[in-house]
mmCIF file of C-alpha atoms in Angstrom:
data_model
loop_
_atom_site.group_PDB
_atom_site.id
_atom_site.type_symbol
_atom_site.label_atom_id
_atom_site.label_comp_id
_atom_site.label_asym_id
_atom_site.label_seq_id
_atom_site.Cartn_x
_atom_site.Cartn_y
_atom_site.Cartn_z
ATOM 1 C CA UNK K 1 13.503 14.869 5.398
ATOM 2 C CA UNK K 2 10.913 12.907 7.347
ATOM 3 C CA UNK K 3 7.383 14.317 7.243
ATOM 4 C CA UNK K 4 4.538 12.772 9.226
ATOM 5 C CA UNK K 5 1.072 13.160 7.709
ATOM 6 C CA UNK K 6 -1.371 12.434 10.560
ATOM 7 C CA UNK K 7 -4.259 10.142 9.736
ATOM 8 C CA UNK K 8 -6.837 12.682 10.913
ATOM 9 C CA UNK K 9 -5.533 15.204 8.369
ATOM 10 C CA UNK K 10 -5.911 12.932 5.335
ATOM 11 C CA UNK K 11 -8.541 13.524 2.678
ATOM 12 C CA UNK K 12 -11.399 11.104 2.412
ATOM 13 C CA UNK K 13 -14.984 10.205 1.687
ATOM 14 C CA UNK K 14 -17.685 8.069 3.309
ATOM 15 C CA UNK K 15 -20.030 6.236 0.951
ATOM 16 C CA UNK K 16 -21.860 4.132 3.524
ATOM 17 C CA UNK K 17 -20.411 0.821 2.372
ATOM 18 C CA UNK K 18 -16.943 2.395 1.927
ATOM 19 C CA UNK K 19 -15.038 4.568 4.383
ATOM 20 C CA UNK K 20 -11.987 5.809 2.479
ATOM 21 C CA UNK K 21 -9.045 7.996 3.490
ATOM 22 C CA UNK K 22 -6.650 9.290 0.835
ATOM 23 C CA UNK K 23 -2.962 10.019 1.428
ATOM 24 C CA UNK K 24 -2.780 11.672 -2.015
ATOM 25 C CA UNK K 25 -5.267 13.474 -4.254
ATOM 26 C CA UNK K 26 -7.890 10.993 -5.405
ATOM 27 C CA UNK K 27 -11.438 11.184 -6.773
ATOM 28 C CA UNK K 28 -13.106 14.277 -5.246
ATOM 29 C CA UNK K 29 -10.217 14.961 -2.838
ATOM 30 C CA UNK K 30 -7.683 17.321 -4.386
ATOM 31 C CA UNK K 31 -4.618 18.805 -2.729
ATOM 32 C CA UNK K 32 -1.995 20.202 -5.164
ATOM 33 C CA UNK K 33 0.673 19.665 -2.499
ATOM 34 C CA UNK K 34 -0.145 15.947 -2.313
ATOM 35 C CA UNK K 35 -0.422 14.664 -5.851
ATOM 36 C CA UNK K 36 2.193 11.919 -5.588
ATOM 37 C CA UNK K 37 5.456 10.934 -3.918
ATOM 38 C CA UNK K 38 7.871 10.137 -6.695
ATOM 39 C CA UNK K 39 6.264 7.350 -8.728
ATOM 40 C CA UNK K 40 3.804 6.610 -5.920
ATOM 41 C CA UNK K 41 0.487 8.063 -7.054
ATOM 42 C CA UNK K 42 -2.184 6.667 -4.678
ATOM 43 C CA UNK K 43 -2.284 5.276 -1.160
ATOM 44 C CA UNK K 44 -5.868 4.712 -0.047
ATOM 45 C CA UNK K 45 -6.883 3.456 3.394
ATOM 46 C CA UNK K 46 -10.194 1.696 2.704
ATOM 47 C CA UNK K 47 -12.700 0.084 5.055
ATOM 48 C CA UNK K 48 -15.223 -1.971 3.073
ATOM 49 C CA UNK K 49 -18.443 -3.091 4.753
ATOM 50 C CA UNK K 50 -19.409 -6.775 4.821
ATOM 51 C CA UNK K 51 -20.993 -8.105 1.616
ATOM 52 C CA UNK K 52 -20.200 -5.002 -0.434
ATOM 53 C CA UNK K 53 -17.423 -3.688 -2.623
ATOM 54 C CA UNK K 54 -16.308 -2.183 -5.896
ATOM 55 C CA UNK K 55 -18.329 -3.329 -8.948
ATOM 56 C CA UNK K 56 -16.513 -3.957 -12.266
ATOM 57 C CA UNK K 57 -14.506 -0.939 -13.411
ATOM 58 C CA UNK K 58 -11.523 -0.407 -15.761
ATOM 59 C CA UNK K 59 -7.872 0.551 -15.267
ATOM 60 C CA UNK K 60 -4.908 0.953 -17.590
ATOM 61 C CA UNK K 61 -1.168 1.717 -17.320
ATOM 62 C CA UNK K 62 -0.941 1.534 -13.529
ATOM 63 C CA UNK K 63 0.559 -0.925 -11.032
ATOM 64 C CA UNK K 64 -2.089 -1.489 -8.345
ATOM 65 C CA UNK K 65 -1.137 -3.268 -5.123
ATOM 66 C CA UNK K 66 -3.685 -4.281 -2.498
ATOM 67 C CA UNK K 67 -2.410 -5.028 1.005
ATOM 68 C CA UNK K 68 -5.102 -6.592 3.186
ATOM 69 C CA UNK K 69 -4.967 -5.412 6.816
ATOM 70 C CA UNK K 70 -8.061 -7.185 8.153
ATOM 71 C CA UNK K 71 -10.621 -9.530 6.618
ATOM 72 C CA UNK K 72 -10.318 -10.544 2.969
ATOM 73 C CA UNK K 73 -10.968 -9.163 -0.510
ATOM 74 C CA UNK K 74 -12.172 -11.164 -3.519
ATOM 75 C CA UNK K 75 -10.948 -10.126 -6.978
ATOM 76 C CA UNK K 76 -12.424 -11.043 -10.351
ATOM 77 C CA UNK K 77 -11.462 -9.636 -13.766
ATOM 78 C CA UNK K 78 -12.238 -9.867 -17.455
ATOM 79 C CA UNK K 79 -9.152 -12.041 -18.038
ATOM 80 C CA UNK K 80 -10.713 -14.842 -16.008
ATOM 81 C CA UNK K 81 -8.617 -14.310 -12.890
ATOM 82 C CA UNK K 82 -10.356 -14.786 -9.561
ATOM 83 C CA UNK K 83 -8.919 -14.953 -6.064
ATOM 84 C CA UNK K 84 -9.478 -14.244 -2.383
ATOM 85 C CA UNK K 85 -6.675 -12.391 -0.579
ATOM 86 C CA UNK K 86 -6.606 -12.572 3.222
ATOM 87 C CA UNK K 87 -5.167 -10.323 5.938
ATOM 88 C CA UNK K 88 -1.412 -9.891 5.664
ATOM 89 C CA UNK K 89 -1.342 -11.075 2.060
ATOM 90 C CA UNK K 90 -0.897 -9.066 -1.132
ATOM 91 C CA UNK K 91 -2.377 -8.938 -4.620
ATOM 92 C CA UNK K 92 -0.902 -7.089 -7.600
ATOM 93 C CA UNK K 93 -2.656 -5.989 -10.776
ATOM 94 C CA UNK K 94 -0.624 -4.672 -13.699
ATOM 95 C CA UNK K 95 -3.284 -2.838 -15.675
ATOM 96 C CA UNK K 96 -1.186 -2.487 -18.835
ATOM 97 C CA UNK K 97 -3.253 -1.969 -21.985
ATOM 98 C CA UNK K 98 -6.446 -2.287 -19.975
ATOM 99 C CA UNK K 99 -8.253 -4.519 -17.491
ATOM 100 C CA UNK K 100 -11.685 -4.457 -15.861
ATOM 101 C CA UNK K 101 -12.080 -5.928 -12.403
ATOM 102 C CA UNK K 102 -14.272 -6.048 -9.325
ATOM 103 C CA UNK K 103 -13.216 -6.199 -5.680
ATOM 104 C CA UNK K 104 -15.764 -7.398 -3.146
ATOM 105 C CA UNK K 105 -15.757 -8.066 0.561
ATOM 106 C CA UNK K 106 -17.705 -11.315 0.673
ATOM 107 C CA UNK K 107 -16.949 -11.785 4.364
ATOM 108 C CA UNK K 108 -19.261 -11.249 7.323
ATOM 109 C CA UNK K 109 -17.061 -8.498 8.738
ATOM 110 C CA UNK K 110 -15.487 -5.234 7.601
ATOM 111 C CA UNK K 111 -12.434 -5.666 5.384
ATOM 112 C CA UNK K 112 -9.619 -3.131 5.732
ATOM 113 C CA UNK K 113 -7.066 -2.635 2.974
ATOM 114 C CA UNK K 114 -4.312 -0.357 1.768
ATOM 115 C CA UNK K 115 -4.612 0.146 -1.979
ATOM 116 C CA UNK K 116 -1.419 1.496 -3.518
ATOM 117 C CA UNK K 117 -1.004 2.746 -7.095
ATOM 118 C CA UNK K 118 2.469 3.129 -8.609
ATOM 119 C CA UNK K 119 3.144 4.658 -12.000
ATOM 120 C CA UNK K 120 4.733 2.085 -14.325
ATOM 121 C CA UNK K 121 8.007 2.281 -16.198
ATOM 122 C CA UNK K 122 6.656 -0.009 -18.928
ATOM 123 C CA UNK K 123 3.593 0.945 -20.956
ATOM 124 C CA UNK K 124 1.495 -0.974 -23.465
ATOM 125 C CA UNK K 125 2.152 -4.402 -21.952
ATOM 126 C CA UNK K 126 -0.459 -7.119 -21.497
ATOM 127 C CA UNK K 127 -2.459 -6.808 -18.256
ATOM 128 C CA UNK K 128 -1.934 -9.354 -15.484
ATOM 129 C CA UNK K 129 -2.964 -10.199 -11.913
ATOM 130 C CA UNK K 130 -1.401 -12.219 -9.118
ATOM 131 C CA UNK K 131 -1.640 -12.791 -5.373
ATOM 132 C CA UNK K 132 0.579 -14.374 -2.762
ATOM 133 C CA UNK K 133 0.470 -15.169 0.957
ATOM 134 C CA UNK K 134 3.169 -13.608 3.103
ATOM 135 C CA UNK K 135 2.960 -15.054 6.622
ATOM 136 C CA UNK K 136 3.666 -12.363 9.192
ATOM 137 C CA UNK K 137 5.975 -14.730 11.042
ATOM 138 C CA UNK K 138 8.379 -14.616 8.108
ATOM 139 C CA UNK K 139 8.768 -10.831 8.441
ATOM 140 C CA UNK K 140 9.016 -10.671 12.222
ATOM 141 C CA UNK K 141 11.739 -8.218 13.153
ATOM 142 C CA UNK K 142 12.871 -7.361 9.627
ATOM 143 C CA UNK K 143 11.593 -6.091 6.299
ATOM 144 C CA UNK K 144 10.530 -8.596 3.659
ATOM 145 C CA UNK K 145 9.924 -7.679 0.015
ATOM 146 C CA UNK K 146 6.324 -8.382 -1.022
ATOM 147 C CA UNK K 147 6.241 -6.838 -4.528
ATOM 148 C CA UNK K 148 9.060 -5.439 -6.634
ATOM 149 C CA UNK K 149 10.115 -4.248 -10.044
ATOM 150 C CA UNK K 150 13.780 -3.871 -9.051
ATOM 151 C CA UNK K 151 14.708 -7.202 -7.436
ATOM 152 C CA UNK K 152 15.342 -9.717 -10.187
ATOM 153 C CA UNK K 153 14.980 -13.336 -9.176
ATOM 154 C CA UNK K 154 13.220 -12.611 -5.887
ATOM 155 C CA UNK K 155 10.104 -14.409 -4.628
ATOM 156 C CA UNK K 156 8.203 -11.114 -4.543
ATOM 157 C CA UNK K 157 5.208 -10.444 -6.757
ATOM 158 C CA UNK K 158 6.484 -8.670 -9.906
ATOM 159 C CA UNK K 159 5.470 -5.124 -10.802
ATOM 160 C CA UNK K 160 6.408 -3.001 -13.832
ATOM 161 C CA UNK K 161 7.782 -0.078 -11.848
ATOM 162 C CA UNK K 162 11.000 1.182 -10.304
ATOM 163 C CA UNK K 163 9.571 0.404 -6.891
ATOM 164 C CA UNK K 164 9.516 -2.100 -4.058
ATOM 165 C CA UNK K 165 6.848 -2.848 -1.431
ATOM 166 C CA UNK K 166 8.176 -4.188 1.870
ATOM 167 C CA UNK K 167 6.639 -4.947 5.256
ATOM 168 C CA UNK K 168 7.806 -5.780 8.766
ATOM 169 C CA UNK K 169 6.130 -6.762 12.017
ATOM 170 C CA UNK K 170 7.894 -5.526 15.133
ATOM 171 C CA UNK K 171 7.214 -6.397 18.757
ATOM 172 C CA UNK K 172 7.202 -3.592 21.330
ATOM 173 C CA UNK K 173 10.782 -2.423 21.809
ATOM 174 C CA UNK K 174 12.055 -4.254 18.731
ATOM 175 C CA UNK K 175 14.204 -2.444 16.166
ATOM 176 C CA UNK K 176 14.749 -2.824 12.419
ATOM 177 C CA UNK K 177 16.515 -0.973 9.611
ATOM 178 C CA UNK K 178 15.736 -0.258 5.983
ATOM 179 C CA UNK K 179 18.208 1.318 3.567
ATOM 180 C CA UNK K 180 17.255 3.645 0.719
ATOM 181 C CA UNK K 181 19.555 4.005 -2.248
ATOM 182 C CA UNK K 182 20.665 7.544 -3.017
ATOM 183 C CA UNK K 183 17.978 9.604 -4.745
ATOM 184 C CA UNK K 184 15.100 7.292 -3.862
ATOM 185 C CA UNK K 185 12.104 8.057 -1.653
ATOM 186 C CA UNK K 186 10.011 6.112 0.808
ATOM 187 C CA UNK K 187 6.421 6.373 1.930
ATOM 188 C CA UNK K 188 5.228 4.232 4.784
ATOM 189 C CA UNK K 189 2.127 3.576 6.835
ATOM 190 C CA UNK K 190 1.706 1.335 9.870
ATOM 191 C CA UNK K 191 -1.328 -0.930 9.652
ATOM 192 C CA UNK K 192 -1.242 -1.036 13.442
ATOM 193 C CA UNK K 193 0.932 0.085 16.332
ATOM 194 C CA UNK K 194 3.147 3.034 17.260
ATOM 195 C CA UNK K 195 6.810 3.514 16.396
ATOM 196 C CA UNK K 196 9.657 5.929 15.722
ATOM 197 C CA UNK K 197 11.681 6.225 12.523
ATOM 198 C CA UNK K 198 15.012 8.015 13.051
ATOM 199 C CA UNK K 199 13.534 9.445 16.252
ATOM 200 C CA UNK K 200 10.353 10.786 14.596
ATOM 201 C CA UNK K 201 7.190 9.367 16.172
ATOM 202 C CA UNK K 202 4.216 8.080 14.160
ATOM 203 C CA UNK K 203 1.078 6.092 14.869
ATOM 204 C CA UNK K 204 -1.066 3.572 13.020
ATOM 205 C CA UNK K 205 -2.381 4.829 9.670
ATOM 206 C CA UNK K 206 -0.291 8.024 9.700
ATOM 207 C CA UNK K 207 1.586 8.570 6.455
ATOM 208 C CA UNK K 208 5.341 9.157 6.651
ATOM 209 C CA UNK K 209 7.068 10.670 3.596
ATOM 210 C CA UNK K 210 10.861 10.326 3.498
ATOM 211 C CA UNK K 211 13.545 11.613 1.156
ATOM 212 C CA UNK K 212 17.281 12.386 1.381
ATOM 213 C CA UNK K 213 17.744 9.781 4.125
ATOM 214 C CA UNK K 214 19.676 6.593 3.418
ATOM 215 C CA UNK K 215 19.301 4.600 6.655
ATOM 216 C CA UNK K 216 15.850 4.321 8.233
ATOM 217 C CA UNK K 217 16.024 3.085 11.830
ATOM 218 C CA UNK K 218 12.737 1.882 13.322
ATOM 219 C CA UNK K 219 11.862 1.277 16.959
ATOM 220 C CA UNK K 220 8.418 -0.031 17.871
ATOM 221 C CA UNK K 221 6.707 1.544 20.894
ATOM 222 C CA UNK K 222 4.105 -1.254 20.781
ATOM 223 C CA UNK K 223 3.463 -4.197 18.485
ATOM 224 C CA UNK K 224 3.592 -2.639 15.025
ATOM 225 C CA UNK K 225 3.005 -3.693 11.405
ATOM 226 C CA UNK K 226 4.781 -1.384 8.924
ATOM 227 C CA UNK K 227 4.161 -1.244 5.162
ATOM 228 C CA UNK K 228 6.715 0.758 3.117
ATOM 229 C CA UNK K 229 7.015 1.663 -0.553
ATOM 230 C CA UNK K 230 10.472 2.498 -1.947
ATOM 231 C CA UNK K 231 10.199 4.502 -5.190
ATOM 232 C CA UNK K 232 12.219 6.515 -7.667
#
């Protein structure tokens, strides 16, 4: 099954400084048919105005991945971690027993992010945070693992979940494949571009929910940047 969820049909809210679209039920947006996709609980498409952001707030027992599409986001938490994550790079926060953090756009332009929450397989662990650059040139034409809880020994950022976050940048006409193990699901969103997956067309910021398909074959109609989560 491959189901396209068009961007213009997503839930959302506009707070002035924040223009948010929700692929799954979140905050005041509730759709009982879109509560999660396997262990994937949240995929928010956020546009954060210059010199604004999320003030300190708490989380616990959730793996929270931030993929920066444009601009940069600056993180600070009560553990003393602080970092600036730029476009194309990724930060991961394992909330564990509890963490309080802020996320601000300290840039002079709008910052655009995907924020992805995955339910953990390990509870009660110490909270942690990390970030890593992933140059787009290194994932040209193929999928590269950015964060994972199922690839031991990889260079990916670790998460405490039966999940993997991958990304690929494809030129117009370029093709790539991704394989799902039996019983697993995928959810993917293109940060930019237009493409087909197994012949099904999708555009930038559309959600694509996939299950019961083992080989995903992608063809880019124009230059495309795909972000995919593989979950149990």
